[in-house]
Tab-separated table of N, CA, C and O in Angstrom:
chain	number	residue	atom	x	y	z
A	15	MET	N	37.658	9.407	-28.141
A	15	MET	CA	36.322	8.652	-28.387
A	15	MET	C	35.831	8.942	-29.790
A	15	MET	O	36.026	9.981	-30.483
A	16	THR	N	35.385	7.825	-30.344
A	16	THR	CA	34.907	7.922	-31.743
A	16	THR	C	33.534	8.555	-31.936
A	16	THR	O	32.805	8.637	-30.803
A	17	THR	N	33.188	8.668	-33.180
A	17	THR	CA	31.832	9.243	-33.363
A	17	THR	C	30.921	8.195	-33.059
A	17	THR	O	29.791	8.648	-32.419
A	18	LEU	N	31.081	6.902	-33.305
A	18	LEU	CA	29.983	5.865	-33.047
A	18	LEU	C	29.813	5.873	-31.511
A	18	LEU	O	28.691	5.775	-30.954
A	19	GLU	N	31.020	5.850	-30.636
A	19	GLU	CA	30.794	5.876	-29.317
A	19	GLU	C	29.968	7.054	-28.729
A	19	GLU	O	29.218	6.856	-27.845
A	20	ARG	N	30.260	8.209	-29.425
A	20	ARG	CA	29.465	9.468	-28.944
A	20	ARG	C	27.988	9.177	-29.234
A	20	ARG	O	27.154	9.598	-28.505
A	21	GLU	N	27.645	8.744	-30.521
A	21	GLU	CA	26.291	8.562	-30.878
A	21	GLU	C	25.500	7.461	-30.075
A	21	GLU	O	24.457	7.756	-29.616
A	22	VAL	N	26.338	6.394	-29.553
A	22	VAL	CA	25.719	5.427	-28.753
A	22	VAL	C	25.387	6.032	-27.371
A	22	VAL	O	24.358	5.911	-26.684
A	23	GLY	N	26.319	6.919	-26.829
A	23	GLY	CA	26.082	7.616	-25.717
A	23	GLY	C	25.099	8.644	-25.541
A	23	GLY	O	24.123	8.711	-24.672
A	24	ASN	N	24.908	9.234	-26.742
A	24	ASN	CA	23.878	10.145	-26.872
A	24	ASN	C	22.422	9.522	-26.926
A	24	ASN	O	21.424	9.819	-26.296
A	25	LEU	N	22.456	8.330	-27.759
A	25	LEU	CA	21.213	7.622	-27.838
A	25	LEU	C	20.791	6.863	-26.249
A	25	LEU	O	19.666	6.841	-25.980
A	26	ASP	N	21.786	6.538	-25.621
A	26	ASP	CA	21.611	6.021	-24.357
A	26	ASP	C	21.036	7.069	-23.451
A	26	ASP	O	20.160	6.668	-22.575
A	27	ALA	N	21.377	8.160	-23.570
A	27	ALA	CA	20.959	9.269	-22.720
A	27	ALA	C	19.610	9.615	-23.003
A	27	ALA	O	18.615	9.787	-22.157
A	28	ARG	N	19.318	9.561	-24.294
A	28	ARG	CA	17.923	9.991	-24.900
A	28	ARG	C	16.917	8.686	-24.470
A	28	ARG	O	15.831	9.170	-23.943
A	29	MET	N	17.455	7.572	-24.392
A	29	MET	CA	16.594	6.473	-24.107
A	29	MET	C	16.245	6.475	-22.444
A	29	MET	O	15.126	6.197	-22.225
A	30	GLY	N	17.172	6.949	-21.819
A	30	GLY	CA	16.919	7.176	-20.342
A	30	GLY	C	15.888	8.228	-20.056
A	30	GLY	O	15.042	7.876	-19.375
A	31	ALA	N	15.863	9.287	-20.740
A	31	ALA	CA	14.763	10.286	-20.848
A	31	ALA	C	13.511	9.883	-21.259
A	31	ALA	O	12.485	9.996	-20.442
A	32	VAL	N	13.620	8.915	-22.289
A	32	VAL	CA	12.288	8.531	-22.811
A	32	VAL	C	11.680	7.508	-21.710
A	32	VAL	O	10.385	7.447	-21.501
A	33	GLU	N	12.402	6.664	-20.999
A	33	GLU	CA	12.036	5.780	-19.921
A	33	GLU	C	11.517	6.490	-18.847
A	33	GLU	O	10.439	6.158	-18.244
A	34	GLN	N	12.122	7.605	-18.395
A	34	GLN	CA	11.455	8.469	-17.234
A	34	GLN	C	10.271	8.997	-17.656
A	34	GLN	O	9.202	9.094	-16.789
A	35	GLU	N	9.978	9.413	-18.879
A	35	GLU	CA	8.836	10.080	-19.292
A	35	GLU	C	7.794	8.974	-19.360
A	35	GLU	O	6.532	9.248	-19.082
A	36	LEU	N	8.055	7.875	-19.729
A	36	LEU	CA	7.107	6.652	-19.882
A	36	LEU	C	6.639	6.401	-18.513
A	36	LEU	O	5.447	6.172	-18.293
A	37	GLN	N	7.555	6.427	-17.454
A	37	GLN	CA	7.079	6.021	-16.040
A	37	GLN	C	6.154	7.313	-15.676
A	37	GLN	O	5.160	6.804	-14.807
A	38	ALA	N	6.375	8.436	-15.890
A	38	ALA	CA	5.532	9.571	-15.371
A	38	ALA	C	4.160	9.413	-16.256
A	38	ALA	O	3.192	9.490	-15.560
A	39	ILE	N	4.206	8.962	-17.386
A	39	ILE	CA	2.930	8.746	-18.194
A	39	ILE	C	2.112	7.491	-17.324
A	39	ILE	O	0.878	7.586	-17.251
A	40	ARG	N	2.810	6.585	-16.989
A	40	ARG	CA	2.198	5.347	-16.478
A	40	ARG	C	1.518	5.729	-15.245
A	40	ARG	O	0.501	5.403	-14.772
A	41	HIS	N	2.226	6.638	-14.323
A	41	HIS	CA	1.838	7.083	-13.057
A	41	HIS	C	0.420	8.011	-13.351
A	41	HIS	O	-0.538	7.838	-12.640
A	42	ASP	N	0.529	8.948	-14.197
A	42	ASP	CA	-0.718	9.702	-14.721
A	42	ASP	C	-1.908	8.865	-15.001
A	42	ASP	O	-3.014	9.127	-14.677
A	43	VAL	N	-1.511	7.737	-15.846
A	43	VAL	CA	-2.772	7.012	-16.251
A	43	VAL	C	-3.284	6.244	-15.126
A	43	VAL	O	-4.488	5.989	-15.045
A	44	ARG	N	-2.541	5.762	-14.104
A	44	ARG	CA	-3.020	5.245	-13.012
A	44	ARG	C	-3.926	6.060	-12.159
A	44	ARG	O	-4.790	5.586	-11.690
A	45	GLU	N	-3.463	7.202	-12.063
A	45	GLU	CA	-4.227	8.324	-11.237
A	45	GLU	C	-5.592	8.567	-12.060
A	45	GLU	O	-6.737	8.702	-11.396
A	46	ILE	N	-5.682	8.664	-13.169
A	46	ILE	CA	-6.940	8.744	-13.995
A	46	ILE	C	-7.730	7.692	-13.910
A	46	ILE	O	-8.998	7.745	-13.589
A	47	ARG	N	-7.145	6.387	-13.770
A	47	ARG	CA	-7.915	5.176	-13.784
A	47	ARG	C	-8.559	5.155	-12.387
A	47	ARG	O	-9.805	4.823	-12.100
A	48	ASP	N	-7.894	5.495	-11.342
A	48	ASP	CA	-8.278	5.504	-9.959
A	48	ASP	C	-9.483	6.598	-9.868
A	48	ASP	O	-10.493	5.979	-9.217
A	49	ALA	N	-9.353	7.684	-10.361
A	49	ALA	CA	-10.372	8.496	-10.311
A	49	ALA	C	-11.661	8.164	-11.050
A	49	ALA	O	-12.702	8.295	-10.498
A	50	LEU	N	-11.433	7.449	-12.238
A	50	LEU	CA	-12.689	7.005	-12.817
A	50	LEU	C	-13.391	5.847	-11.988
A	50	LEU	O	-14.652	5.915	-11.929
A	51	VAL	N	-12.638	4.971	-11.386
A	51	VAL	CA	-13.058	4.001	-10.679
A	51	VAL	C	-13.918	4.554	-9.290
A	51	VAL	O	-14.955	4.136	-9.133
A	52	GLU	N	-13.404	5.572	-8.643
A	52	GLU	CA	-14.078	6.225	-7.525
A	52	GLU	C	-15.235	6.838	-8.096
A	52	GLU	O	-16.394	6.849	-7.411
A	53	ALA	N	-15.292	7.632	-9.139
A	53	ALA	CA	-16.519	8.168	-9.886
A	53	ALA	C	-17.604	7.262	-10.156
A	53	ALA	O	-18.730	7.499	-9.890
A	54	ARG	N	-17.087	6.083	-10.619
A	54	ARG	CA	-18.184	5.003	-11.015
A	54	ARG	C	-18.914	4.623	-9.703
A	54	ARG	O	-20.079	4.512	-9.690
A	55	GLY	N	-18.221	4.405	-8.500
A	55	GLY	CA	-18.868	4.012	-7.362
A	55	GLY	C	-19.677	5.244	-6.856
A	55	GLY	O	-20.822	4.789	-6.204
A	56	GLY	N	-19.239	6.334	-7.077
A	56	GLY	CA	-19.939	7.572	-6.636
A	56	GLY	C	-21.300	7.607	-7.255
A	56	GLY	O	-22.375	7.986	-6.751
A	57	TRP	N	-21.431	7.213	-8.566
A	57	TRP	CA	-22.723	7.308	-9.263
A	57	TRP	C	-23.721	6.273	-8.750
A	57	TRP	O	-24.848	6.564	-8.727
A	58	LYS	N	-23.102	5.146	-8.313
A	58	LYS	CA	-23.997	4.026	-7.794
A	58	LYS	C	-24.642	4.476	-6.595
A	58	LYS	O	-25.835	4.254	-6.411
A	59	VAL	N	-23.842	5.219	-5.682
A	59	VAL	CA	-24.557	5.591	-4.427
A	59	VAL	C	-25.419	6.637	-4.639
A	59	VAL	O	-26.605	6.871	-4.134
A	60	LEU	N	-25.210	7.576	-5.577
A	60	LEU	CA	-26.073	8.697	-5.939
A	60	LEU	C	-27.374	8.231	-6.452
A	60	LEU	O	-28.433	8.623	-6.153
A	61	ALA	N	-27.254	7.190	-7.298
A	61	ALA	CA	-28.526	6.640	-7.930
A	61	ALA	C	-29.323	6.000	-6.803
A	61	ALA	O	-30.466	5.963	-6.749
A	62	LEU	N	-28.642	5.170	-5.800
A	62	LEU	CA	-29.373	4.649	-4.710
A	62	LEU	C	-30.076	5.679	-3.870
A	62	LEU	O	-31.116	5.572	-3.513
A	63	VAL	N	-29.296	6.723	-3.500
A	63	VAL	CA	-29.959	7.775	-2.649
A	63	VAL	C	-31.123	8.294	-3.468
A	63	VAL	O	-32.301	8.708	-2.784
A	64	MET	N	-30.966	8.566	-4.617
A	64	MET	CA	-32.081	9.116	-5.515
A	64	MET	C	-33.350	8.322	-5.586
A	64	MET	O	-34.528	8.704	-5.334
A	65	SER	N	-33.033	6.976	-5.779
A	65	SER	CA	-34.143	6.079	-5.654
A	65	SER	C	-34.875	6.072	-4.381
A	65	SER	O	-36.211	6.057	-4.392
A	66	LEU	N	-34.059	5.906	-3.330
A	66	LEU	CA	-34.876	5.931	-1.963
A	66	LEU	C	-35.601	7.112	-1.707
A	66	LEU	O	-36.621	7.068	-1.180
A	67	SER	N	-35.084	8.308	-1.989
A	67	SER	CA	-35.713	9.464	-1.825
A	67	SER	C	-36.998	9.616	-2.584
A	67	SER	O	-38.114	10.062	-2.198
A	68	LEU	N	-36.880	9.116	-3.822
A	68	LEU	CA	-38.163	9.176	-4.754
A	68	LEU	C	-39.245	8.312	-4.188
A	68	LEU	O	-40.418	8.550	-4.196
A	69	THR	N	-38.768	7.067	-3.744
A	69	THR	CA	-39.737	6.157	-3.155
A	69	THR	C	-40.492	6.584	-1.933
A	69	THR	O	-41.612	6.548	-1.727
A	70	LEU	N	-39.551	7.221	-1.101
A	70	LEU	CA	-40.219	7.871	0.250
A	70	LEU	C	-40.949	8.977	-0.171
A	70	LEU	O	-42.154	9.163	0.426
A	71	GLY	N	-40.658	9.747	-1.191
A	71	GLY	CA	-41.373	10.879	-1.569
A	71	GLY	C	-42.961	10.442	-2.121
A	71	GLY	O	-44.060	11.121	-1.884
A	72	ALA	N	-42.804	9.476	-2.837
A	72	ALA	CA	-43.992	8.915	-3.564
A	72	ALA	C	-44.915	8.343	-2.411
A	72	ALA	O	-46.057	8.496	-2.321
A	73	ALA	N	-44.349	7.572	-1.520
A	73	ALA	CA	-45.076	7.075	-0.394
A	73	ALA	C	-45.763	8.091	0.470
A	73	ALA	O	-46.975	7.906	0.810
A	74	LEU	N	-45.061	8.985	0.863
A	74	LEU	CA	-45.550	10.201	1.476
A	74	LEU	C	-46.690	10.964	0.833
A	74	LEU	O	-47.707	11.200	1.387
A	75	GLY	N	-46.419	11.113	-0.452
A	75	GLY	CA	-47.513	11.847	-1.250
A	75	GLY	C	-48.820	10.977	-1.253
A	75	GLY	O	-49.943	11.574	-1.388
A	76	ARG	N	-48.660	9.694	-1.320
A	76	ARG	CA	-49.752	8.930	-1.333
A	76	ARG	C	-50.528	8.684	-0.051
A	76	ARG	O	-51.722	8.697	0.179
A	77	PHE	N	-49.743	8.467	1.125
A	77	PHE	CA	-50.264	7.970	2.489
A	77	PHE	C	-50.523	9.206	3.283
A	77	PHE	O	-51.274	9.128	4.307
A	78	LEU	N	-49.707	10.274	3.230
A	78	LEU	CA	-49.763	11.349	4.198
A	78	LEU	C	-51.122	12.120	4.216
A	78	LEU	O	-51.671	12.302	5.240
A	79	PRO	N	-51.640	12.350	2.976
A	79	PRO	CA	-53.076	12.945	2.972
A	79	PRO	C	-54.055	12.133	3.810
A	79	PRO	O	-54.922	12.694	4.592
A	80	ASP	N	-54.093	10.825	3.661
A	80	ASP	CA	-55.097	9.965	4.357
A	80	ASP	C	-54.692	10.018	5.810
A	80	ASP	O	-55.753	9.924	6.614
A	81	MET	N	-53.468	9.958	6.248
A	81	MET	CA	-53.265	10.071	7.757
A	81	MET	C	-53.631	11.415	8.338
A	81	MET	O	-54.169	11.436	9.465
A	82	LEU	N	-53.501	12.478	7.509
A	82	LEU	CA	-53.913	13.857	8.132
A	82	LEU	C	-55.455	13.877	8.247
A	82	LEU	O	-55.783	14.636	9.141
A	83	ARG	N	-56.143	13.239	7.335
A	83	ARG	CA	-57.574	13.262	7.408
A	83	ARG	C	-58.172	12.503	8.646
A	83	ARG	O	-59.119	12.846	9.121
A	84	GLY	N	-57.311	11.637	9.068
A	84	GLY	CA	-57.650	10.759	10.263
A	84	GLY	C	-58.377	9.694	10.142
A	84	GLY	O	-59.182	8.995	10.505
């Protein structure tokens, strides 16, 4: 085996390792993206719940004293 063949074999092995690492990085990036998408939806639900509870609290604060007085 010549030096050139050895170097090509070495580079081929290193390239395989780089491709495996790249696949792992792609997988991790997809997981991060999915987590961000879920968090984005969670914030919308949280904002909706807060808005509804604030509206209900304001309405009760306004009309409850009048109802209790009779």
